[in-house]
Tab-separated table of C-alpha atoms in Angstrom:
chain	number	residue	atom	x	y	z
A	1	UNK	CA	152.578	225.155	118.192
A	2	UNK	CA	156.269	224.421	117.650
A	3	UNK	CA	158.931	225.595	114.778
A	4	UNK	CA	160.535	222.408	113.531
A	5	UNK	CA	163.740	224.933	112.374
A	6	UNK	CA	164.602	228.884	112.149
A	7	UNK	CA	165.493	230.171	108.891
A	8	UNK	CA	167.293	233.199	109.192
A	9	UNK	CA	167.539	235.053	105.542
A	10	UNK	CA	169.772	237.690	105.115
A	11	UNK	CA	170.802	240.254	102.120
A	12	UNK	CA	174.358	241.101	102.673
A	13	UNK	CA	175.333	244.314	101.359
A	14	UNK	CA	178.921	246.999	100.900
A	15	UNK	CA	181.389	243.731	100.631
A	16	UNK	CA	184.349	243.653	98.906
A	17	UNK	CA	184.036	242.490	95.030
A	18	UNK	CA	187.640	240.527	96.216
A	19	UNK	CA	186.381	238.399	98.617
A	20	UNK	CA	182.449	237.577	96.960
A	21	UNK	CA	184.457	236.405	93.991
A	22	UNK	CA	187.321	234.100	95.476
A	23	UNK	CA	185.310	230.931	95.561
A	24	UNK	CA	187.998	229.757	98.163
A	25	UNK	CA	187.801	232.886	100.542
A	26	UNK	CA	183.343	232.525	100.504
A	27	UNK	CA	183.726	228.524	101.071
A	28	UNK	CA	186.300	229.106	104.145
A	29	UNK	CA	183.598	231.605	106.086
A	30	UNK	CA	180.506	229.352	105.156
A	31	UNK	CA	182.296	226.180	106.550
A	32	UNK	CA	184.065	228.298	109.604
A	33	UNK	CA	180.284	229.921	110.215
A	34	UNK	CA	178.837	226.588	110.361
A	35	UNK	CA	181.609	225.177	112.956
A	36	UNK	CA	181.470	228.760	115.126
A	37	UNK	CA	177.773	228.111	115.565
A	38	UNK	CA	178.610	224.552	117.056
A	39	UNK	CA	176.891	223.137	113.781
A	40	UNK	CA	178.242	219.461	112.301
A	41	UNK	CA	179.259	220.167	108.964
A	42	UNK	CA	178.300	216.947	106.544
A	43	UNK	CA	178.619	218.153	102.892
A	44	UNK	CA	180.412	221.220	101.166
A	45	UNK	CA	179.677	222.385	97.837
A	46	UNK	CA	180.370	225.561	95.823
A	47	UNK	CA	180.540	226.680	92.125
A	48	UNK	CA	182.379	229.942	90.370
A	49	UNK	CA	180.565	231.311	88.209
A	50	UNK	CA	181.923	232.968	84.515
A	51	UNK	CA	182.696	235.836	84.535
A	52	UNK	CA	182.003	236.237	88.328
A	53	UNK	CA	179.610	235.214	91.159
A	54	UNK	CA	179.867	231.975	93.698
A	55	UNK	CA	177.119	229.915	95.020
A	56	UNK	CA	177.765	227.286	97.692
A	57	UNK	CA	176.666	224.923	99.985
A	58	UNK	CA	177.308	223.679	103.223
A	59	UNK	CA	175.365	220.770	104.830
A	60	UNK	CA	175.419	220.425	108.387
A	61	UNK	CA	173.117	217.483	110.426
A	62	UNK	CA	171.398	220.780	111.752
A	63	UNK	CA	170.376	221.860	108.542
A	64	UNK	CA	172.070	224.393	105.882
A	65	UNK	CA	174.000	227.371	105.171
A	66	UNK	CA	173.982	228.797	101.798
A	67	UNK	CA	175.242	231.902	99.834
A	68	UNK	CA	175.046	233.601	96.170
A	69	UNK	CA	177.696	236.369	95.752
A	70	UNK	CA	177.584	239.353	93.464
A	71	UNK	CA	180.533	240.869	93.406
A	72	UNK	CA	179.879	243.084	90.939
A	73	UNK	CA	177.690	244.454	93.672
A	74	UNK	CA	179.156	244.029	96.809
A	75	UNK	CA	176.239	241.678	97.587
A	76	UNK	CA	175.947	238.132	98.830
A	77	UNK	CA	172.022	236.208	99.328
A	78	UNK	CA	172.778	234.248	102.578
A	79	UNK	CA	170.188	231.695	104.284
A	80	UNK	CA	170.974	229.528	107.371
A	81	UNK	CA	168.503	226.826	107.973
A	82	UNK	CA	169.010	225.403	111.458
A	83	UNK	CA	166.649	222.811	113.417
A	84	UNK	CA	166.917	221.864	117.165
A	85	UNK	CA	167.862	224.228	119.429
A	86	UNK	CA	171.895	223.535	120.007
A	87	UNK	CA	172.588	225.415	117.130
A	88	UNK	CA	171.582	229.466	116.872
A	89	UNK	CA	171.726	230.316	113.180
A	90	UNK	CA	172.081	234.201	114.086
A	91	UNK	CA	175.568	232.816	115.153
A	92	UNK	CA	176.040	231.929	111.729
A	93	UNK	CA	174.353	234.896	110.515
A	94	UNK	CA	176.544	237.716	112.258
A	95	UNK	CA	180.594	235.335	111.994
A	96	UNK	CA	179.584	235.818	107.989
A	97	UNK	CA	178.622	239.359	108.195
A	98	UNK	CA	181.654	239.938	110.097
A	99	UNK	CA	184.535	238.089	107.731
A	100	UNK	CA	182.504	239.290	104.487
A	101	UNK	CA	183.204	243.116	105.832
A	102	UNK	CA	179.580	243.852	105.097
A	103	UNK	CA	178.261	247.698	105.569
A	104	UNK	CA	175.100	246.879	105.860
A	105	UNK	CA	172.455	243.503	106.413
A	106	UNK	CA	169.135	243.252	106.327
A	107	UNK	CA	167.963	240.098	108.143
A	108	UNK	CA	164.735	238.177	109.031
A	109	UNK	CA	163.936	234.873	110.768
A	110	UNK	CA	161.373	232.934	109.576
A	111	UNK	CA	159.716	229.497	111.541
A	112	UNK	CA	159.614	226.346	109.412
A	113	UNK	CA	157.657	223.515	109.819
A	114	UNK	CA	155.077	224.716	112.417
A	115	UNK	CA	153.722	221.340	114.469
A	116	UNK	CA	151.341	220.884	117.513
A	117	UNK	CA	154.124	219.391	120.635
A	118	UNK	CA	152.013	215.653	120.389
A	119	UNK	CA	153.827	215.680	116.744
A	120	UNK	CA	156.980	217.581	117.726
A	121	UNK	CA	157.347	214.296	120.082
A	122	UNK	CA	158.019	212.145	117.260
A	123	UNK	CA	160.967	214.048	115.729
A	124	UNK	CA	163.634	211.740	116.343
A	125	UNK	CA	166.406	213.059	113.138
A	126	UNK	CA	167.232	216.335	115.138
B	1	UNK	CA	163.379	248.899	92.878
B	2	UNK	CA	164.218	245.515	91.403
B	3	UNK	CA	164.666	242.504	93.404
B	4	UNK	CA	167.763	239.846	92.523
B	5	UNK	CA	166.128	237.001	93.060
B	6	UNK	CA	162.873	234.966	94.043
B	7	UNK	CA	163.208	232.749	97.491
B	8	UNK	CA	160.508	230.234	97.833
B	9	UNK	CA	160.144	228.705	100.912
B	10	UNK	CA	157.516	225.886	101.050
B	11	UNK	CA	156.246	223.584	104.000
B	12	UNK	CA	155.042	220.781	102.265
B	13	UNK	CA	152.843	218.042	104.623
B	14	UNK	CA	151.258	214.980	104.159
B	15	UNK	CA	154.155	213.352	102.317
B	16	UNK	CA	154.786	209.351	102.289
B	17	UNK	CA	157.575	207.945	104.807
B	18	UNK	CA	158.603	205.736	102.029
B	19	UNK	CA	159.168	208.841	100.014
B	20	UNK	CA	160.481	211.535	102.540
B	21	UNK	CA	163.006	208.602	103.997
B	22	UNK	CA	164.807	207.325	100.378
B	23	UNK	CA	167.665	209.364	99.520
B	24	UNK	CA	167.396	208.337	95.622
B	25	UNK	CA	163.953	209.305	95.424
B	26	UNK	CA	164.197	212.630	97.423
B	27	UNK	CA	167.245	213.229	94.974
B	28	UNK	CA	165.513	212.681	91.766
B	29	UNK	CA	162.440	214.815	92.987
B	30	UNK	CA	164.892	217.535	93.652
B	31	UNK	CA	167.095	217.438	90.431
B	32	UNK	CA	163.792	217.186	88.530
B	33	UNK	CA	161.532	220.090	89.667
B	34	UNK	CA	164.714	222.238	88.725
B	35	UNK	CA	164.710	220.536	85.022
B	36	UNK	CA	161.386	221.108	85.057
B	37	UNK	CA	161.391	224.511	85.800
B	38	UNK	CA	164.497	225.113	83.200
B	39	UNK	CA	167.443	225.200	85.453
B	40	UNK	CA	170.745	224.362	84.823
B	41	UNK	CA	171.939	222.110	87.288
B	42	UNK	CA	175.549	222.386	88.327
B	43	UNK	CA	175.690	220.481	91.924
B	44	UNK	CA	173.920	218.137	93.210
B	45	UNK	CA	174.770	216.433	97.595
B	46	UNK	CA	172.469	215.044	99.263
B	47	UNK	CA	172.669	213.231	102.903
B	48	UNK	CA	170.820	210.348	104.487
B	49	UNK	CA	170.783	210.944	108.216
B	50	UNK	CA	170.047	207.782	110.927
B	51	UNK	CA	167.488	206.678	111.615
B	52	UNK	CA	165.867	208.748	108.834
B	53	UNK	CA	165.716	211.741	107.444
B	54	UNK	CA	167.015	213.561	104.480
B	55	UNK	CA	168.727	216.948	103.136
B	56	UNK	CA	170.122	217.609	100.248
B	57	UNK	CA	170.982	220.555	97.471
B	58	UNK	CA	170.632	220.931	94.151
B	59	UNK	CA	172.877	224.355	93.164
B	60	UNK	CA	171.348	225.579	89.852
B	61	UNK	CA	172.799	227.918	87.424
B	62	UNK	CA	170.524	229.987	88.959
B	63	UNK	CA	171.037	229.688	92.581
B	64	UNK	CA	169.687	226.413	94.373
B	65	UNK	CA	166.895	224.279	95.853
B	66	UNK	CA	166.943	222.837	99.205
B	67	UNK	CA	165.453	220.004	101.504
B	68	UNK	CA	165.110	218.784	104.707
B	69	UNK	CA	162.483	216.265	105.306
B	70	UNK	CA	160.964	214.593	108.524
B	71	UNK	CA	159.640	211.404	107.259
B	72	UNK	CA	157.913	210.499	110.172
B	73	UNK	CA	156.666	213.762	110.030
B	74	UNK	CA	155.008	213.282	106.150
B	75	UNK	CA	156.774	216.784	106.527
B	76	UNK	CA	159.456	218.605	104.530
B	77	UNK	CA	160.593	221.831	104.320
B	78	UNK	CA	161.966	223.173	100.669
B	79	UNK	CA	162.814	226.478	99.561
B	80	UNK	CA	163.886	227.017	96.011
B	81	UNK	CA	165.828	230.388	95.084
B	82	UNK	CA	166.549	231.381	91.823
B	83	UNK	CA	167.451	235.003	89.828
B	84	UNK	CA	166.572	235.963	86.322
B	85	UNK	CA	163.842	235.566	84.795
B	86	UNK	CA	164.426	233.110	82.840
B	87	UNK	CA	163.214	230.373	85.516
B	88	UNK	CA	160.024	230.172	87.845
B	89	UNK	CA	160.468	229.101	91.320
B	90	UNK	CA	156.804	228.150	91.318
B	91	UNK	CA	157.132	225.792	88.684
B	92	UNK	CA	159.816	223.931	90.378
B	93	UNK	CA	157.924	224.291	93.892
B	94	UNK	CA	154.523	222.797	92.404
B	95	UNK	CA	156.425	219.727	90.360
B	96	UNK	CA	158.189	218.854	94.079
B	97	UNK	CA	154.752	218.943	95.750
B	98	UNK	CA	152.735	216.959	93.246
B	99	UNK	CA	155.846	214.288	92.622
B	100	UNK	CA	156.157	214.175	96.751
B	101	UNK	CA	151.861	213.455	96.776
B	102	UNK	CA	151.686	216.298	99.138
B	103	UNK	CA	148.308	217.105	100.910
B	104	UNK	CA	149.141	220.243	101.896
B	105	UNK	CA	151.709	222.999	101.038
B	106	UNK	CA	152.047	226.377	102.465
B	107	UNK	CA	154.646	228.492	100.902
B	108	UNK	CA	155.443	232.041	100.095
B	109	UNK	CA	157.864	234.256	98.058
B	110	UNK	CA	160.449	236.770	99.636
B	111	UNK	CA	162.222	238.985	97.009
B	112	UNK	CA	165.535	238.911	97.407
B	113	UNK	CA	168.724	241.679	96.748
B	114	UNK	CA	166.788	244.832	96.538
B	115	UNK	CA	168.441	246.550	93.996
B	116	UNK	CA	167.771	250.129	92.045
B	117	UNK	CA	167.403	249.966	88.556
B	118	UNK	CA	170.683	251.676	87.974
B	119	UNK	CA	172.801	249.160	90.197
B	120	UNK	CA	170.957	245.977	88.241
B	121	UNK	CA	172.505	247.400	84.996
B	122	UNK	CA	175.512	246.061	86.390
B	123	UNK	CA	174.751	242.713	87.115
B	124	UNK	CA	176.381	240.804	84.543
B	125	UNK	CA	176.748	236.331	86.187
B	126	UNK	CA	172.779	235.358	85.737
């Protein structure tokens, strides 16, 4: 049996409220995490939420990368979604651990789309 | 300890080409289940890769829902996070399956931002 894509989910934790809540600042890593991992970014979206928080979106042909800050907290939700096996979403994982100034993360991978190889043989959008 | 938020992540198999392979369908499915589960829908990008294939977002109020699929596959792989309690990812997860004439659907629930009680008295954006 083969994974069809890794899904790395990680709780992001001791980041500064300043950075969580500057909807610029959070879209710049997500889209600069995407490219360091090699990924092709397609579509970018991210909201600011009243009175704080951001969730965003980035798109990439290999998948996904997306975040939900809490400032208030110091904590960000972060899941990258990658399939094939060009792109390593730990990549991703650890460049927006890194810029976020995180204390602490607590991460997991988890395999999606489990297929016997005859099926795997007839992915052809990865 | 309370958790943030509820991450759903749901291989769903079985699924029509026709279906999995149309970006307007796969984008009405999507921006439906979260109506249906009472989400506020703020963004909404989806992507139509060659020769098929489809991802896309939906970023809700209260976080987002996600999809890749492999149409030649009858596969697709959605996860659905949302915080509060105001909104079910279940309900959301079950409309997406039934609309998508899944026959089969494995999916489970990770709890996300584990929180104590105290620092969730401060969360103030869901």
């Amino acid at each position: 049996m083969q994974s069809l894509g890794r899904h790395v989910l990680a709780e992001v934790y001791g980041c500064r409220f300043e950075v969580l809540n500057d909807i610029k600042k959070v879209q710049d890593i997500m889209v600069n995490a995407a490219l360091e991992a090699g990924a092709e970014v397609r579509e970018v979206v991210f909201h600011k939420f009243s009175p704080q928080g951001v969730s965003g979106v980035v798109v990439i042909s290999e998948s996904h990368l997306a975040i939900h800050t809490w400032p208030e907290l110091g904590y960000a939700a972060v899941d990258v979604f990658t399939c094939g096996d060009r792109v390593d979403p730990w990549d991703a994982c650890n460049y927006m651990a890194q810029m976020f100034g995180a204390e602490s993360v607590d991460a997991s991978e988890i395999k999606r789309g489990m297929m016997t190889e005859q099926e795997e043989r007839l992915v052809v959008n990865i």
